[in-house]
C-alpha cells in the first residue's frame, strides 16, 4: 500500500469534517454541531496562522488526518507544534497511516528552524495510541492537561 501524506486543501474539507465528527463520537461520545465544525474546518484550511491539517492518502483516497496548532515557548524561543484531531479510518488502522503522517509532519517541523518540538495529548485509557507515540520517539510529559471549555461542556 502506497501512503502519501500532504497538507490538506479546501477540497479535503468534507472528509476532514466527517473524520472529526467520527473521532469525537468514538473517543468522547460527543455529537459535534456540524455547522460549527464545518465553519471551524473551513476557517483553519483558509488561514494557516492558527494551524494546519495534514492528510494521508491510500488506495487513492484520504484515509487519515491530523491537525497542527501552535504554541510559542519563550523558554525555547521557538514554537511547539501540537498534534490534534488525529483520525484514521477504522479499516486502515494499524497499517502505518498515522506513522506516515507523523514522520511527514516531523520532517517538516525539523526543517523549519523555528519549531522546537512536537506535542500531543492522549486519553489516559488509550494504551494502543500511547504505545504508537512512544514507538515514534515521543516521551511522556510530567504535565497533566487541565482546561475550561466554553463551547463543549
PDB file of C-alpha atoms in Angstrom:
ATOM      1  CA  UNK A   1       0.000   0.000   0.000  1.00  0.00           C
ATOM      2  CA  UNK A   2       1.380   3.380  -1.023  1.00  0.00           C
ATOM      3  CA  UNK A   3       0.729   6.106   1.582  1.00  0.00           C
ATOM      4  CA  UNK A   4       1.048   9.746   0.549  1.00  0.00           C
ATOM      5  CA  UNK A   5       0.967  12.463   3.206  1.00  0.00           C
ATOM      6  CA  UNK A   6       0.338  16.080   2.258  1.00  0.00           C
ATOM      7  CA  UNK A   7      -1.118  19.366   3.505  1.00  0.00           C
ATOM      8  CA  UNK A   8      -4.901  19.427   3.296  1.00  0.00           C
ATOM      9  CA  UNK A   9      -6.613  21.644   0.750  1.00  0.00           C
ATOM     10  CA  UNK A  10     -10.100  23.102   0.537  1.00  0.00           C
ATOM     11  CA  UNK A  11     -11.197  20.026  -1.421  1.00  0.00           C
ATOM     12  CA  UNK A  12     -10.482  17.919   1.701  1.00  0.00           C
ATOM     13  CA  UNK A  13     -12.867  19.908   3.908  1.00  0.00           C
ATOM     14  CA  UNK A  14     -15.813  17.494   3.782  1.00  0.00           C
ATOM     15  CA  UNK A  15     -13.768  14.406   4.645  1.00  0.00           C
ATOM     16  CA  UNK A  16     -12.000  16.255   7.475  1.00  0.00           C
ATOM     17  CA  UNK A  17     -15.376  17.292   8.886  1.00  0.00           C
ATOM     18  CA  UNK A  18     -16.536  13.660   8.669  1.00  0.00           C
ATOM     19  CA  UNK A  19     -13.349  12.409  10.343  1.00  0.00           C
ATOM     20  CA  UNK A  20     -13.583  14.987  13.135  1.00  0.00           C
ATOM     21  CA  UNK A  21     -17.210  14.109  13.830  1.00  0.00           C
ATOM     22  CA  UNK A  22     -16.370  10.389  13.859  1.00  0.00           C
ATOM     23  CA  UNK A  23     -13.390  10.958  16.160  1.00  0.00           C
ATOM     24  CA  UNK A  24     -15.470  12.965  18.665  1.00  0.00           C
ATOM     25  CA  UNK A  25     -18.137  10.262  18.719  1.00  0.00           C
ATOM     26  CA  UNK A  26     -15.613   7.439  19.041  1.00  0.00           C
ATOM     27  CA  UNK A  27     -13.330   8.999  21.650  1.00  0.00           C
ATOM     28  CA  UNK A  28     -15.653  11.129  23.772  1.00  0.00           C
ATOM     29  CA  UNK A  29     -19.147  10.028  22.701  1.00  0.00           C
ATOM     30  CA  UNK A  30     -19.813  13.596  21.554  1.00  0.00           C
ATOM     31  CA  UNK A  31     -22.136  14.641  18.751  1.00  0.00           C
ATOM     32  CA  UNK A  32     -20.495  17.783  17.400  1.00  0.00           C
ATOM     33  CA  UNK A  33     -22.508  20.625  15.931  1.00  0.00           C
ATOM     34  CA  UNK A  34     -21.880  20.025  12.217  1.00  0.00           C
ATOM     35  CA  UNK A  35     -22.340  23.634  11.185  1.00  0.00           C
ATOM     36  CA  UNK A  36     -19.801  24.830  13.756  1.00  0.00           C
ATOM     37  CA  UNK A  37     -17.428  22.003  12.805  1.00  0.00           C
ATOM     38  CA  UNK A  38     -17.752  22.816   9.103  1.00  0.00           C
ATOM     39  CA  UNK A  39     -17.042  26.505   9.715  1.00  0.00           C
ATOM     40  CA  UNK A  40     -14.108  25.724  12.014  1.00  0.00           C
ATOM     41  CA  UNK A  41     -12.558  23.352   9.499  1.00  0.00           C
ATOM     42  CA  UNK A  42     -13.023  25.817   6.644  1.00  0.00           C
ATOM     43  CA  UNK A  43     -11.505  28.612   8.737  1.00  0.00           C
ATOM     44  CA  UNK A  44      -8.352  26.647   9.519  1.00  0.00           C
ATOM     45  CA  UNK A  45      -7.863  25.493   5.943  1.00  0.00           C
ATOM     46  CA  UNK A  46      -8.315  29.078   4.703  1.00  0.00           C
ATOM     47  CA  UNK A  47      -5.953  30.622   7.282  1.00  0.00           C
ATOM     48  CA  UNK A  48      -2.980  28.591   8.471  1.00  0.00           C
ATOM     49  CA  UNK A  49      -1.979  31.188  11.078  1.00  0.00           C
ATOM     50  CA  UNK A  50      -3.927  29.146  13.659  1.00  0.00           C
ATOM     51  CA  UNK A  51      -2.894  25.709  12.416  1.00  0.00           C
ATOM     52  CA  UNK A  52      -2.859  23.344   9.503  1.00  0.00           C
ATOM     53  CA  UNK A  53      -4.369  19.996   8.601  1.00  0.00           C
ATOM     54  CA  UNK A  54      -2.354  17.219   7.026  1.00  0.00           C
ATOM     55  CA  UNK A  55      -3.959  14.207   5.392  1.00  0.00           C
ATOM     56  CA  UNK A  56      -2.796  10.759   4.351  1.00  0.00           C
ATOM     57  CA  UNK A  57      -3.973   9.091   1.170  1.00  0.00           C
ATOM     58  CA  UNK A  58      -4.006   5.372   0.466  1.00  0.00           C
ATOM     59  CA  UNK A  59      -5.694   3.497  -2.331  1.00  0.00           C
ATOM     60  CA  UNK A  60      -6.355   6.854  -3.987  1.00  0.00           C
ATOM     61  CA  UNK A  61      -8.423   8.335  -1.165  1.00  0.00           C
ATOM     62  CA  UNK A  62      -7.939  10.288   2.041  1.00  0.00           C
ATOM     63  CA  UNK A  63      -7.897   7.793   4.915  1.00  0.00           C
ATOM     64  CA  UNK A  64      -6.282   9.724   7.774  1.00  0.00           C
ATOM     65  CA  UNK A  65      -5.621  13.167   9.152  1.00  0.00           C
ATOM     66  CA  UNK A  66      -4.012  15.199  11.852  1.00  0.00           C
ATOM     67  CA  UNK A  67      -4.098  18.861  12.706  1.00  0.00           C
ATOM     68  CA  UNK A  68      -1.237  21.026  13.923  1.00  0.00           C
ATOM     69  CA  UNK A  69      -1.758  24.043  16.172  1.00  0.00           C
ATOM     70  CA  UNK A  70       0.959  26.299  17.528  1.00  0.00           C
ATOM     71  CA  UNK A  71       2.255  27.183  20.996  1.00  0.00           C
ATOM     72  CA  UNK A  72       5.008  29.744  21.480  1.00  0.00           C
ATOM     73  CA  UNK A  73       7.704  28.786  24.009  1.00  0.00           C
ATOM     74  CA  UNK A  74       9.630  31.694  25.474  1.00  0.00           C
ATOM     75  CA  UNK A  75      11.901  29.164  27.224  1.00  0.00           C
ATOM     76  CA  UNK A  76      12.981  27.772  23.854  1.00  0.00           C
ATOM     77  CA  UNK A  77      12.452  30.824  21.652  1.00  0.00           C
ATOM     78  CA  UNK A  78      10.526  28.580  19.322  1.00  0.00           C
ATOM     79  CA  UNK A  79       7.130  27.114  18.562  1.00  0.00           C
ATOM     80  CA  UNK A  80       5.783  23.756  19.643  1.00  0.00           C
ATOM     81  CA  UNK A  81       3.552  22.075  17.127  1.00  0.00           C
ATOM     82  CA  UNK A  82       0.616  20.414  18.879  1.00  0.00           C
ATOM     83  CA  UNK A  83      -0.748  17.347  17.110  1.00  0.00           C
ATOM     84  CA  UNK A  84      -4.529  17.224  17.382  1.00  0.00           C
ATOM     85  CA  UNK A  85      -7.576  15.821  15.613  1.00  0.00           C
ATOM     86  CA  UNK A  86      -5.813  12.545  14.796  1.00  0.00           C
ATOM     87  CA  UNK A  87      -8.068  10.172  12.902  1.00  0.00           C
ATOM     88  CA  UNK A  88      -7.542   7.145  10.703  1.00  0.00           C
ATOM     89  CA  UNK A  89     -10.467   5.325   9.118  1.00  0.00           C
ATOM     90  CA  UNK A  90     -11.021   2.080  11.055  1.00  0.00           C
ATOM     91  CA  UNK A  91     -10.308  -0.214   8.108  1.00  0.00           C
ATOM     92  CA  UNK A  92      -6.905   1.469   7.639  1.00  0.00           C
ATOM     93  CA  UNK A  93      -5.764   1.387  11.257  1.00  0.00           C
ATOM     94  CA  UNK A  94      -2.583  -0.429  12.213  1.00  0.00           C
ATOM     95  CA  UNK A  95      -1.369  -0.161   8.613  1.00  0.00           C
ATOM     96  CA  UNK A  96       1.139   2.664   9.051  1.00  0.00           C
ATOM     97  CA  UNK A  97      -1.143   5.576   8.159  1.00  0.00           C
ATOM     98  CA  UNK A  98      -0.557   7.583  11.329  1.00  0.00           C
ATOM     99  CA  UNK A  99       3.157   6.744  11.390  1.00  0.00           C
ATOM    100  CA  UNK A 100       3.479   8.040   7.840  1.00  0.00           C
ATOM    101  CA  UNK A 101       1.646  11.258   8.721  1.00  0.00           C
ATOM    102  CA  UNK A 102       3.714  11.722  11.871  1.00  0.00           C
ATOM    103  CA  UNK A 103       7.053  11.230  10.104  1.00  0.00           C
ATOM    104  CA  UNK A 104       5.977  13.604   7.341  1.00  0.00           C
ATOM    105  CA  UNK A 105       4.996  16.331   9.826  1.00  0.00           C
ATOM    106  CA  UNK A 106       8.067  15.691  11.976  1.00  0.00           C
ATOM    107  CA  UNK A 107      10.310  16.180   8.943  1.00  0.00           C
ATOM    108  CA  UNK A 108       8.635  19.467   8.047  1.00  0.00           C
ATOM    109  CA  UNK A 109       8.859  20.684  11.649  1.00  0.00           C
ATOM    110  CA  UNK A 110      12.542  19.776  11.994  1.00  0.00           C
ATOM    111  CA  UNK A 111      13.400  21.591   8.767  1.00  0.00           C
ATOM    112  CA  UNK A 112      11.528  24.801   9.622  1.00  0.00           C
ATOM    113  CA  UNK A 113      14.165  26.040  12.035  1.00  0.00           C
ATOM    114  CA  UNK A 114      11.672  27.716  14.364  1.00  0.00           C
ATOM    115  CA  UNK A 115       9.836  24.620  15.614  1.00  0.00           C
ATOM    116  CA  UNK A 116      11.207  23.418  18.949  1.00  0.00           C
ATOM    117  CA  UNK A 117       9.215  20.197  19.264  1.00  0.00           C
ATOM    118  CA  UNK A 118       6.032  18.214  18.791  1.00  0.00           C
ATOM    119  CA  UNK A 119       3.430  17.682  21.487  1.00  0.00           C
ATOM    120  CA  UNK A 120       0.095  15.965  21.775  1.00  0.00           C
ATOM    121  CA  UNK A 121      -2.347  14.861  24.375  1.00  0.00           C
ATOM    122  CA  UNK A 122      -3.791  11.367  24.527  1.00  0.00           C
ATOM    123  CA  UNK A 123      -6.589   9.853  26.560  1.00  0.00           C
ATOM    124  CA  UNK A 124      -5.165   8.049  29.580  1.00  0.00           C
ATOM    125  CA  UNK A 125      -7.071   4.878  28.672  1.00  0.00           C
ATOM    126  CA  UNK A 126      -5.850   4.759  25.051  1.00  0.00           C
ATOM    127  CA  UNK A 127      -2.897   2.438  25.608  1.00  0.00           C
ATOM    128  CA  UNK A 128      -2.528   1.500  21.926  1.00  0.00           C
ATOM    129  CA  UNK A 129      -2.137   5.144  20.909  1.00  0.00           C
ATOM    130  CA  UNK A 130       0.354   5.729  23.727  1.00  0.00           C
ATOM    131  CA  UNK A 131       2.433   2.772  22.544  1.00  0.00           C
ATOM    132  CA  UNK A 132       2.348   4.100  18.988  1.00  0.00           C
ATOM    133  CA  UNK A 133       3.509   7.557  20.077  1.00  0.00           C
ATOM    134  CA  UNK A 134       6.294   6.099  22.194  1.00  0.00           C
ATOM    135  CA  UNK A 135       7.425   3.879  19.301  1.00  0.00           C
ATOM    136  CA  UNK A 136       7.753   7.068  17.226  1.00  0.00           C
ATOM    137  CA  UNK A 137      10.105   8.526  19.835  1.00  0.00           C
ATOM    138  CA  UNK A 138       7.688  10.646  21.846  1.00  0.00           C
ATOM    139  CA  UNK A 139       8.118  10.679  25.616  1.00  0.00           C
ATOM    140  CA  UNK A 140       5.625  11.048  28.429  1.00  0.00           C
ATOM    141  CA  UNK A 141       5.484  14.503  29.936  1.00  0.00           C
ATOM    142  CA  UNK A 142       5.183  15.254  33.607  1.00  0.00           C
ATOM    143  CA  UNK A 143       2.382  17.700  32.830  1.00  0.00           C
ATOM    144  CA  UNK A 144      -1.306  16.923  33.040  1.00  0.00           C
ATOM    145  CA  UNK A 145      -3.747  18.766  30.800  1.00  0.00           C
ATOM    146  CA  UNK A 146      -6.409  20.841  32.523  1.00  0.00           C
ATOM    147  CA  UNK A 147      -8.947  23.032  30.775  1.00  0.00           C
ATOM    148  CA  UNK A 148     -12.024  25.184  30.969  1.00  0.00           C
ATOM    149  CA  UNK A 149     -14.110  24.674  27.838  1.00  0.00           C
ATOM    150  CA  UNK A 150     -16.545  27.463  26.971  1.00  0.00           C
ATOM    151  CA  UNK A 151     -18.111  25.641  23.995  1.00  0.00           C
ATOM    152  CA  UNK A 152     -18.233  21.879  24.635  1.00  0.00           C
ATOM    153  CA  UNK A 153     -19.145  21.439  28.280  1.00  0.00           C
TER     154      UNK A 153
END
